[in-house]
């Protein structure tokens, strides 16, 4: 695949990211960090892709090695997906306005 | 089943194999597009507390859609291993999310940067050896350069984040002087790693160098973060966040996967913005945080600053002052987190509000150990978020404040930042508490903060020092207030 479309997408998403995230209230900077961390655990998709590609092109020890590395990658990424979204939600649940705070 | 996606899968399964493959690839691409859109919406909704939880939902759905889509495109994957990996990952991730106390959020964040970087480094490594083993070299030099950079970033972020975790968890002392030639060592490690990366870029087949690159990256991460401590953690965590995102994005370049590029770039830019905010809030540069060491020797000694001018007070004295005042501003710092005083602070907040006192909280951007740390702790203690004010918003109001209560903060309220251009914190924007009619500083002793310099605020005319543990002091104040009522 040529480089240009990838650079294009990278640049646009970086600018979009900068614009969107600049608007996040400092109040929520901690949940922001844990949410973006969970989102970047999209690396799980890369682990699946590389494992599948290895399964079709490799054999023997090389295939096993590939599967082991990718499975470890899936584990590490899943920890962040499950942990990241969950803890972000736990944090956000605590942020309340005064009006809803008083029963 | 009413789920349209599963209907399509069933349809695809009964049509000839090729049609099924086309359908799956199409579904896969569509799922990536949807996921990318949901991730962007997720961050957009996070901008306000009212919509923030919707943002988490969007992120979760995006992630699920992306994973299902990937499993549809890449049918050759060993489903059993993906499943096993996901089960193990969930078994580790879920307990961390459910039982972790809110005070441990900085540690968990550092650890999650480590996992994210580890995943990127592992997948990059697997891809390199896969391309080697298939015999035909399909890396052009540019792709190899990207892959080398990705693995280097991944490995240095992995060890760097583990060290940050160790420091935040108190497994590693926060203040390590570092080796005498720490910077020379760091630069040599980085230089060597870059040379190896360049060599690999030119000669992608020199596979013996690949592990060397990884090891150099691991060591560099270790040496880079080891001497950085305490109050610089917010910047370091943000930078590591940025690196972890960038390495995921680079992985997308190597794998021709747009979703990875987008999601990684979003994470990378978020980390970048946070690091810039943190650096600005300390008036320091990235290089100064990473390679500079605080030098407190040029500042006035503690004896000159404090000598006989410090007035101390008891919790009862402070309670007597607080009774009936119009406006109080609480300034929390890392000391509040350490002594777990946030719930006691909430009780104080309610006591004062019941007496008709207006109470607000002044949050310095670098208070605590990560961006937004104090907000999460105070929100956990049920303090409404509209009472938590940013520095620029609350600074002008200190002049109309009767009492400012500083709990476990030091450098962020040190007037030397304004008055002494030689001090290590010169030019750092501070919370202007000195303008309040009375300042109460709750602190165990006169020991200096992270910058290692004395704080003239403690010796000011209108300052009262309450020497005690943060939590105990606030609990005593609340008790004294109740008694007076």
XYZ file of C-alpha atoms in Angstrom, chain A:
103
model
C 0.000 0.000 0.000
C 1.384 3.458 -0.845
C 2.446 5.643 2.023
C 0.408 8.745 1.219
C -3.052 7.610 2.323
C -1.624 6.366 5.611
C 0.203 9.619 6.326
C -2.921 11.491 5.316
C -5.067 9.561 7.789
C -2.417 9.910 10.493
C -2.173 13.678 10.075
C -5.914 14.216 9.975
C -6.577 12.071 13.028
C -3.803 13.790 14.958
C -5.255 17.225 14.193
C -8.754 16.006 14.971
C -7.474 14.479 18.209
C -5.759 17.720 19.214
C -8.925 19.742 18.516
C -11.311 17.377 20.287
C -9.084 16.817 23.293
C -8.302 20.503 23.754
C -11.979 20.906 24.618
C -11.911 18.332 27.408
C -12.317 20.051 30.773
C -9.224 19.748 33.034
C -11.702 18.357 35.538
C -11.737 15.159 33.492
C -8.078 14.817 32.585
C -7.624 11.610 34.553
C -10.615 9.821 32.956
C -9.427 11.203 29.597
C -6.098 9.504 30.015
C -7.599 6.182 31.006
C -10.152 6.337 28.173
C -7.584 7.102 25.459
C -5.467 4.344 26.942
C -8.331 1.890 26.557
C -8.933 3.070 22.992
C -5.289 2.592 22.041
C -5.651 -1.000 23.206
C -6.995 -1.371 19.666
C -3.572 -3.012 19.320
C -5.598 -6.175 20.016
C -6.746 -5.915 16.394
C -3.113 -5.831 15.263
C -2.340 -8.928 17.313
C -5.239 -10.813 15.676
C -4.186 -9.670 12.201
C -0.538 -10.684 12.645
C -1.513 -14.020 14.186
C -3.772 -14.777 11.205
C -1.156 -13.743 8.656
C 1.413 -15.943 10.404
C -0.968 -18.890 10.355
C -1.215 -18.724 6.559
C 2.449 -18.030 5.761
C 4.417 -19.783 8.504
C 4.887 -23.329 9.714
C 6.614 -25.206 12.528
C 8.538 -23.280 15.131
C 8.138 -19.923 13.441
C 4.372 -20.325 13.532
C 4.414 -21.269 17.209
C 6.653 -18.285 18.017
C 4.301 -15.987 16.117
C 1.241 -17.372 17.914
C 2.892 -17.017 21.326
C 3.892 -13.367 20.777
C 0.472 -12.461 19.396
C -1.389 -14.249 22.189
C 0.690 -12.308 24.724
C -0.203 -9.174 22.750
C -3.902 -10.060 22.981
C -3.547 -10.545 26.746
C -1.784 -7.208 27.300
C -4.270 -5.309 25.120
C -7.328 -6.990 26.676
C -6.136 -5.984 30.160
C -6.268 -2.364 28.974
C -9.605 -2.720 27.187
C -11.424 -4.298 30.115
C -9.583 -2.377 32.825
C -9.512 0.935 30.969
C -13.181 1.307 30.034
C -14.327 -0.034 33.385
C -12.206 2.246 35.568
C -13.073 5.249 33.396
C -16.756 4.576 33.944
C -16.166 4.087 37.670
C -14.453 7.472 37.844
C -17.068 9.300 35.772
C -19.890 7.917 37.914
C -18.424 9.865 40.827
C -18.566 13.252 39.144
C -21.804 14.863 40.296
C -23.222 18.347 40.240
C -24.471 19.923 43.404
C -28.130 19.727 42.340
C -28.057 15.951 41.913
C -25.842 15.583 44.958
C -28.470 16.819 47.382
C -31.419 14.514 47.882
